[in-house]
C-alpha positions as a Python dict, from the first residue, in 0.01 Angstrom:
ca = {
    (1, 'M'): (0, 0, 0),
    (2, 'R'): (344, 1, -158),
    (3, 'T'): (346, 144, -509),
    (4, 'Y'): (604, 104, -782),
    (5, 'N'): (776, 325, -1037),
    (6, 'V'): (789, 129, -1364),
    (7, 'A'): (992, 186, -1679),
    (8, 'I'): (919, 19, -2013),
    (9, 'L'): (1231, -4, -2229),
    (10, 'G'): (1151, -35, -2599),
    (11, 'A'): (803, 107, -2549),
    (12, 'T'): (732, 178, -2918),
    (13, 'G'): (790, -171, -3062),
    (14, 'A'): (541, -453, -3128),
    (15, 'V'): (606, -603, -2784),
    (16, 'G'): (664, -268, -2612),
    (17, 'T'): (321, -130, -2699),
    (18, 'R'): (169, -450, -2562),
    (19, 'L'): (378, -418, -2247),
    (20, 'V'): (207, -84, -2188),
    (21, 'E'): (-137, -242, -2239),
    (22, 'Q'): (-63, -543, -2018),
    (23, 'L'): (79, -321, -1742),
    (24, 'E'): (-240, -110, -1755),
    (25, 'Q'): (-445, -426, -1698),
    (26, 'S'): (-219, -577, -1432),
    (27, 'T'): (-258, -590, -1055),
    (28, 'I'): (67, -396, -1002),
    (29, 'P'): (6, -71, -808),
    (30, 'V'): (188, 170, -1041),
    (31, 'A'): (294, 503, -895),
    (32, 'S'): (452, 628, -1217),
    (33, 'V'): (551, 497, -1557),
    (34, 'K'): (838, 593, -1788),
    (35, 'L'): (825, 499, -2155),
    (36, 'L'): (1177, 466, -2295),
    (37, 'A'): (1293, 415, -2652),
    (38, 'S'): (1564, 521, -2896),
    (39, 'A'): (1649, 883, -2968),
    (40, 'R'): (1438, 882, -3286),
    (41, 'S'): (1124, 809, -3084),
    (42, 'A'): (1196, 1057, -2805),
    (43, 'G'): (933, 1326, -2777),
    (44, 'K'): (650, 1118, -2919),
    (45, 'K'): (338, 1079, -2710),
    (46, 'A'): (165, 769, -2577),
    (47, 'T'): (-100, 708, -2313),
    (48, 'F'): (-104, 505, -1993),
    (49, 'K'): (-438, 466, -1814),
    (50, 'G'): (-576, 760, -2005),
    (51, 'E'): (-290, 998, -1927),
    (52, 'E'): (-47, 1129, -2186),
    (53, 'V'): (314, 1019, -2142),
    (54, 'T'): (608, 1160, -2336),
    (55, 'I'): (848, 895, -2465),
    (56, 'E'): (1204, 954, -2348),
    (57, 'E'): (1540, 849, -2488),
    (58, 'A'): (1675, 558, -2284),
    (59, 'T'): (1998, 640, -2098),
    (60, 'P'): (2151, 502, -1777),
    (61, 'E'): (2015, 804, -1592),
    (62, 'S'): (1661, 717, -1706),
    (63, 'F'): (1644, 449, -1437),
    (64, 'E'): (1698, 677, -1137),
    (65, 'G'): (1414, 609, -895),
    (66, 'V'): (1274, 321, -1102),
    (67, 'D'): (1169, 4, -919),
    (68, 'I'): (1073, -229, -1207),
    (69, 'V'): (1199, -232, -1565),
    (70, 'L'): (1011, -420, -1839),
    (71, 'A'): (1252, -445, -2132),
    (72, 'S'): (1203, -535, -2497),
    (73, 'A'): (1443, -320, -2695),
    (74, 'G'): (1686, -576, -2838),
    (75, 'G'): (1968, -775, -2684),
    (76, 'S'): (2246, -520, -2729),
    (77, 'V'): (2036, -249, -2563),
    (78, 'S'): (1951, -478, -2271),
    (79, 'K'): (2316, -572, -2219),
    (80, 'R'): (2415, -206, -2214),
    (81, 'L'): (2135, -57, -2006),
    (82, 'L'): (1992, -319, -1770),
    (83, 'P'): (2306, -349, -1556),
    (84, 'E'): (2285, 30, -1519),
    (85, 'A'): (1924, -1, -1404),
    (86, 'V'): (2020, -267, -1149),
    (87, 'K'): (2297, -41, -1016),
    (88, 'R'): (2028, 218, -950),
    (89, 'G'): (1812, -27, -755),
    (90, 'A'): (1570, -156, -1019),
    (91, 'V'): (1460, -514, -1083),
    (92, 'C'): (1461, -583, -1458),
    (93, 'I'): (1258, -835, -1657),
    (94, 'D'): (1418, -875, -1997),
    (95, 'N'): (1233, -998, -2304),
    (96, 'T'): (1548, -1047, -2517),
    (97, 'S'): (1793, -1337, -2538),
    (98, 'A'): (2071, -1131, -2374),
    (99, 'F'): (2066, -1302, -2033),
    (100, 'R'): (1863, -1622, -2084),
    (101, 'M'): (2155, -1864, -2068),
    (102, 'D'): (2339, -1682, -1789),
    (103, 'P'): (2345, -1931, -1499),
    (104, 'E'): (2302, -1641, -1255),
    (105, 'V'): (1983, -1516, -1424),
    (106, 'P'): (1651, -1696, -1364),
    (107, 'L'): (1465, -1793, -1683),
    (108, 'V'): (1101, -1786, -1576),
    (109, 'V'): (754, -1880, -1691),
    (110, 'P'): (528, -1808, -1390),
    (111, 'E'): (303, -2111, -1451),
    (112, 'V'): (606, -2340, -1469),
    (113, 'N'): (897, -2236, -1244),
    (114, 'P'): (799, -1933, -1030),
    (115, 'E'): (1021, -2058, -748),
    (116, 'Q'): (1323, -1936, -945),
    (117, 'L'): (1221, -1572, -894),
    (118, 'K'): (1362, -1566, -542),
    (119, 'N'): (1707, -1633, -690),
    (120, 'H'): (1726, -1315, -896),
    (121, 'H'): (2012, -1066, -863),
    (122, 'G'): (1832, -781, -1034),
    (123, 'I'): (1766, -935, -1376),
    (124, 'I'): (1510, -1199, -1473),
    (125, 'A'): (1494, -1335, -1827),
    (126, 'N'): (1175, -1390, -2023),
    (127, 'P'): (1214, -1706, -2237),
    (128, 'N'): (1175, -1731, -2612),
    (129, 'C'): (811, -1706, -2725),
    (130, 'S'): (804, -2055, -2877),
    (131, 'T'): (957, -2207, -2563),
    (132, 'I'): (708, -2037, -2330),
    (133, 'Q'): (393, -2186, -2476),
    (134, 'M'): (548, -2532, -2504),
    (135, 'V'): (665, -2552, -2143),
    (136, 'V'): (328, -2422, -2019),
    (137, 'A'): (165, -2716, -2200),
    (138, 'L'): (427, -2964, -2083),
    (139, 'K'): (443, -2863, -1717),
    (140, 'P'): (144, -3069, -1590),
    (141, 'V'): (261, -3369, -1794),
    (142, 'F'): (615, -3331, -1660),
    (143, 'E'): (493, -3310, -1300),
    (144, 'K'): (255, -3606, -1313),
    (145, 'F'): (420, -3852, -1549),
    (146, 'G'): (779, -3741, -1607),
    (147, 'I'): (915, -3664, -1954),
    (148, 'E'): (1198, -3843, -2134),
    (149, 'Q'): (1191, -3671, -2472),
    (150, 'V'): (1029, -3382, -2659),
    (151, 'I'): (1027, -3337, -3038),
    (152, 'V'): (871, -3010, -3152),
    (153, 'S'): (800, -2858, -3493),
    (154, 'T'): (694, -2495, -3477),
    (155, 'Y'): (469, -2289, -3703),
    (156, 'Q'): (576, -1939, -3602),
    (157, 'A'): (400, -1615, -3694),
    (158, 'A'): (563, -1327, -3880),
    (159, 'S'): (531, -1096, -3579),
    (160, 'G'): (779, -1313, -3391),
    (161, 'A'): (1048, -1143, -3599),
    (162, 'G'): (930, -794, -3498),
    (163, 'Q'): (702, -523, -3628),
    (164, 'S'): (912, -455, -3938),
    (165, 'A'): (898, -822, -4038),
    (166, 'L'): (522, -826, -3987),
    (167, 'N'): (488, -513, -4202),
    (168, 'E'): (704, -672, -4473),
    (169, 'F'): (490, -989, -4472),
    (170, 'L'): (167, -789, -4502),
    (171, 'Q'): (309, -584, -4790),
    (172, 'E'): (425, -901, -4966),
    (173, 'S'): (73, -1042, -4932),
    (174, 'R'): (-78, -733, -5092),
    (175, 'D'): (180, -743, -5372),
    (176, 'Y'): (120, -1113, -5441),
    (177, 'L'): (-258, -1068, -5458),
    (178, 'N'): (-212, -773, -5696),
    (179, 'D'): (26, -966, -5926),
    (180, 'K'): (320, -753, -5823),
    (181, 'E'): (673, -875, -5755),
    (182, 'M'): (736, -942, -5386),
    (183, 'S'): (1041, -785, -5222),
    (184, 'A'): (1202, -927, -4906),
    (185, 'E'): (1467, -750, -4700),
    (186, 'I'): (1416, -895, -4351),
    (187, 'L'): (1304, -1257, -4337),
    (188, 'P'): (1405, -1525, -4265),
    (189, 'T'): (1644, -1319, -4052),
    (190, 'A'): (1773, -969, -4110),
    (191, 'S'): (2135, -1052, -4021),
    (192, 'D'): (2175, -1330, -4278),
    (193, 'K'): (2292, -1298, -4638),
    (194, 'K'): (1975, -1390, -4827),
    (195, 'H'): (1614, -1285, -4776),
    (196, 'Y'): (1299, -1458, -4899),
    (197, 'P'): (930, -1365, -4904),
    (198, 'L'): (707, -1517, -4637),
    (199, 'A'): (372, -1447, -4803),
    (200, 'F'): (225, -1772, -4942),
    (201, 'N'): (547, -1944, -4841),
    (202, 'L'): (715, -2135, -4557),
    (203, 'L'): (1063, -2052, -4429),
    (204, 'P'): (1237, -2336, -4241),
    (205, 'Q'): (1486, -2090, -4091),
    (206, 'I'): (1434, -1875, -3782),
    (207, 'D'): (1750, -1691, -3677),
    (208, 'V'): (2095, -1785, -3810),
    (209, 'F'): (2229, -2136, -3870),
    (210, 'E'): (2467, -2283, -3616),
    (211, 'D'): (2637, -2619, -3554),
    (212, 'E'): (2511, -2930, -3732),
    (213, 'G'): (2250, -2739, -3930),
    (214, 'Y'): (2037, -2617, -3638),
    (215, 'T'): (1919, -2257, -3628),
    (216, 'H'): (1970, -2045, -3318),
    (217, 'E'): (1593, -2052, -3257),
    (218, 'E'): (1604, -2431, -3245),
    (219, 'W'): (1906, -2416, -3014),
    (220, 'K'): (1714, -2180, -2785),
    (221, 'M'): (1412, -2408, -2765),
    (222, 'I'): (1631, -2705, -2675),
    (223, 'H'): (1837, -2540, -2403),
    (224, 'E'): (1572, -2307, -2261),
    (225, 'T'): (1334, -2600, -2211),
    (226, 'K'): (1600, -2786, -2015),
    (227, 'K'): (1684, -2481, -1805),
    (228, 'I'): (1319, -2407, -1724),
    (229, 'L'): (1213, -2763, -1639),
    (230, 'L'): (1538, -2894, -1486),
    (231, 'N'): (1731, -2575, -1405),
    (232, 'D'): (2017, -2696, -1625),
    (233, 'M'): (2047, -2586, -1988),
    (234, 'N'): (2250, -2897, -2073),
    (235, 'A'): (2054, -3152, -1868),
    (236, 'A'): (2097, -3501, -2011),
    (237, 'D'): (1787, -3636, -1836),
    (238, 'L'): (1555, -3462, -2083),
    (239, 'K'): (1602, -3502, -2459),
    (240, 'V'): (1472, -3212, -2669),
    (241, 'T'): (1497, -3143, -3040),
    (242, 'A'): (1325, -2882, -3255),
    (243, 'T'): (1250, -2772, -3611),
    (244, 'C'): (1138, -2409, -3629),
    (245, 'V'): (946, -2277, -3930),
    (246, 'R'): (817, -1927, -4006),
    (247, 'V'): (466, -1939, -4154),
    (248, 'P'): (247, -1676, -4325),
    (249, 'V'): (38, -1596, -4016),
    (250, 'P'): (47, -1246, -3859),
    (251, 'I'): (17, -1334, -3488),
    (252, 'S'): (14, -1654, -3274),
    (253, 'H'): (249, -1948, -3297),
    (254, 'G'): (142, -2308, -3347),
    (255, 'E'): (349, -2607, -3238),
    (256, 'S'): (326, -2979, -3306),
    (257, 'V'): (469, -3133, -2990),
    (258, 'Y'): (563, -3501, -2954),
    (259, 'V'): (630, -3600, -2595),
    (260, 'Q'): (750, -3931, -2454),
    (261, 'V'): (667, -3979, -2085),
    (262, 'K'): (840, -4202, -1832),
    (263, 'D'): (522, -4383, -1725),
    (264, 'K'): (441, -4616, -2015),
    (265, 'K'): (94, -4697, -1881),
    (266, 'V'): (-32, -4343, -1928),
    (267, 'T'): (-321, -4296, -2171),
    (268, 'A'): (-425, -4001, -2386),
    (269, 'D'): (-713, -3941, -2145),
    (270, 'D'): (-460, -3916, -1861),
    (271, 'I'): (-258, -3660, -2057),
    (272, 'R'): (-575, -3470, -2144),
    (273, 'A'): (-691, -3461, -1782),
    (274, 'A'): (-353, -3337, -1659),
    (275, 'I'): (-338, -3061, -1919),
    (276, 'A'): (-697, -2954, -1846),
    (277, 'E'): (-589, -2879, -1488),
    (278, 'G'): (-271, -2694, -1588),
    (279, 'E'): (-230, -2329, -1498),
    (280, 'G'): (-280, -2088, -1787),
    (281, 'I'): (-400, -2363, -2023),
    (282, 'V'): (-727, -2393, -2215),
    (283, 'L'): (-798, -2744, -2343),
    (284, 'Q'): (-963, -2739, -2686),
    (285, 'D'): (-973, -3104, -2785),
    (286, 'D'): (-1291, -3248, -2936),
    (287, 'P'): (-1222, -3392, -3281),
    (288, 'S'): (-1586, -3505, -3317),
    (289, 'Q'): (-1683, -3136, -3322),
    (290, 'Q'): (-1368, -3016, -3504),
    (291, 'I'): (-1259, -2828, -3194),
    (292, 'Y'): (-887, -2759, -3174),
    (293, 'P'): (-662, -2454, -3117),
    (294, 'Q'): (-624, -2206, -3401),
    (295, 'P'): (-384, -1908, -3416),
    (296, 'L'): (-656, -1670, -3533),
    (297, 'N'): (-864, -1740, -3223),
    (298, 'A'): (-570, -1698, -2984),
    (299, 'V'): (-486, -1342, -3088),
    (300, 'G'): (-525, -1095, -2802),
    (301, 'T'): (-552, -1360, -2530),
    (302, 'R'): (-311, -1460, -2252),
    (303, 'E'): (-378, -1834, -2243),
    (304, 'T'): (-200, -2129, -2402),
    (305, 'Y'): (-435, -2354, -2599),
    (306, 'V'): (-380, -2729, -2632),
    (307, 'G'): (-562, -2988, -2844),
    (308, 'R'): (-522, -3280, -3088),
    (309, 'I'): (-391, -3492, -2797),
    (310, 'R'): (-347, -3847, -2923),
    (311, 'P'): (-120, -4146, -2863),
    (312, 'D'): (164, -4258, -3084),
    (313, 'Q'): (20, -4593, -3187),
    (314, 'E'): (367, -4736, -3244),
    (315, 'N'): (532, -4637, -2913),
    (316, 'A'): (386, -4677, -2564),
    (317, 'G'): (402, -4365, -2348),
    (318, 'A'): (438, -4127, -2645),
    (319, 'F'): (183, -3864, -2745),
    (320, 'N'): (123, -3589, -2998),
    (321, 'M'): (-39, -3256, -2919),
    (322, 'W'): (-102, -2921, -3086),
    (323, 'V'): (-18, -2602, -2892),
    (324, 'V'): (-114, -2243, -2984),
    (325, 'S'): (-60, -1908, -2811),
    (326, 'D'): (-36, -1538, -2892),
    (327, 'N'): (340, -1492, -2930),
    (328, 'L'): (321, -1120, -2852),
    (329, 'L'): (126, -1168, -2527),
    (330, 'K'): (193, -1497, -2349),
    (331, 'G'): (504, -1533, -2562),
    (332, 'A'): (635, -1190, -2467),
    (333, 'A'): (447, -896, -2309),
    (334, 'W'): (208, -1081, -2078),
    (335, 'N'): (472, -1326, -1954),
    (336, 'T'): (694, -1027, -1872),
    (337, 'V'): (422, -841, -1682),
    (338, 'E'): (307, -1164, -1516),
    (339, 'I'): (660, -1209, -1380),
    (340, 'A'): (644, -854, -1243),
    (341, 'E'): (310, -933, -1078),
    (342, 'R'): (462, -1236, -905),
    (343, 'L'): (759, -1029, -788),
    (344, 'V'): (521, -776, -633),
    (345, 'Q'): (299, -1043, -477),
    (346, 'E'): (598, -1218, -319),
    (347, 'D'): (771, -895, -210),
    (348, 'L'): (1074, -964, -429),
    (349, 'V'): (1100, -604, -552),
    (350, 'H'): (1274, -370, -314),
    (351, 'P'): (1218, -6, -414),
    (352, 'Q'): (1473, 255, -317),
}
């Protein structure tokens, strides 16, 4: 059996630690693992399958002899180091936005467009967490009935902004409950001028603002959805618009998704049946028993949960649904490792 040398870039972050866990649980036959991070983390210890591993500083030379790189260390790090890994013969799966819109880089969700993996040139991009769960839910609807338009409003967890943002939110919550003044230095986005508390609040800004009042997160959802479903980030045949909101939830994103299908005779039962058969989806849709997806219940799981499926009573062929998934697993670490599994299964990794 062929085995693989794997490197995890950004191994100490919120996603990186989960990459280690998901790799441990995967079907990939791992010969060796390197845990790479910044210089300040070098020398720390972690474990992989019960064995102690020393975290190393990530340099171009770190990728000598590596077959697969799982990366989640920030866009600038990926842009600097992943081409170096490819030069040394590795296949890289990147969890940042660095390469997502590059027409030469496949943007892949294994349940949705695995056929794009064969087109890789050494780098494969993991989509945005909010996009991943939405396209998983939409894929069976898209295949069976066609989709004309998607309108999505997101309810995104604090952890989507990283471990430091999650820590800030939890500290704000403690301060609020103890009648202390809350201090915000990170959210809604660290690179912007003003910062606001998330605890007991809603922030209708994820990432920086761009043209016509859209945030970059909203831009990503629009164009990533088009690229994944139609292989064209600017496809005119699918209309997508988004409003992205950060909510005071630690882990797991929720999304209210409005979808207009091409077949106007489709019923909610048809949509429900299609989604129930979708790969990686758990249907939780029984209003009579108050059964519907909840972020708290999705934490630590790999699936995408869909419920509250109902027709728009004013427009034929239009439906609402509620979609929930763990943003750190299916939205990041698991999707990354799942891509690596598919690469191994289809012999699309070529070790040195």
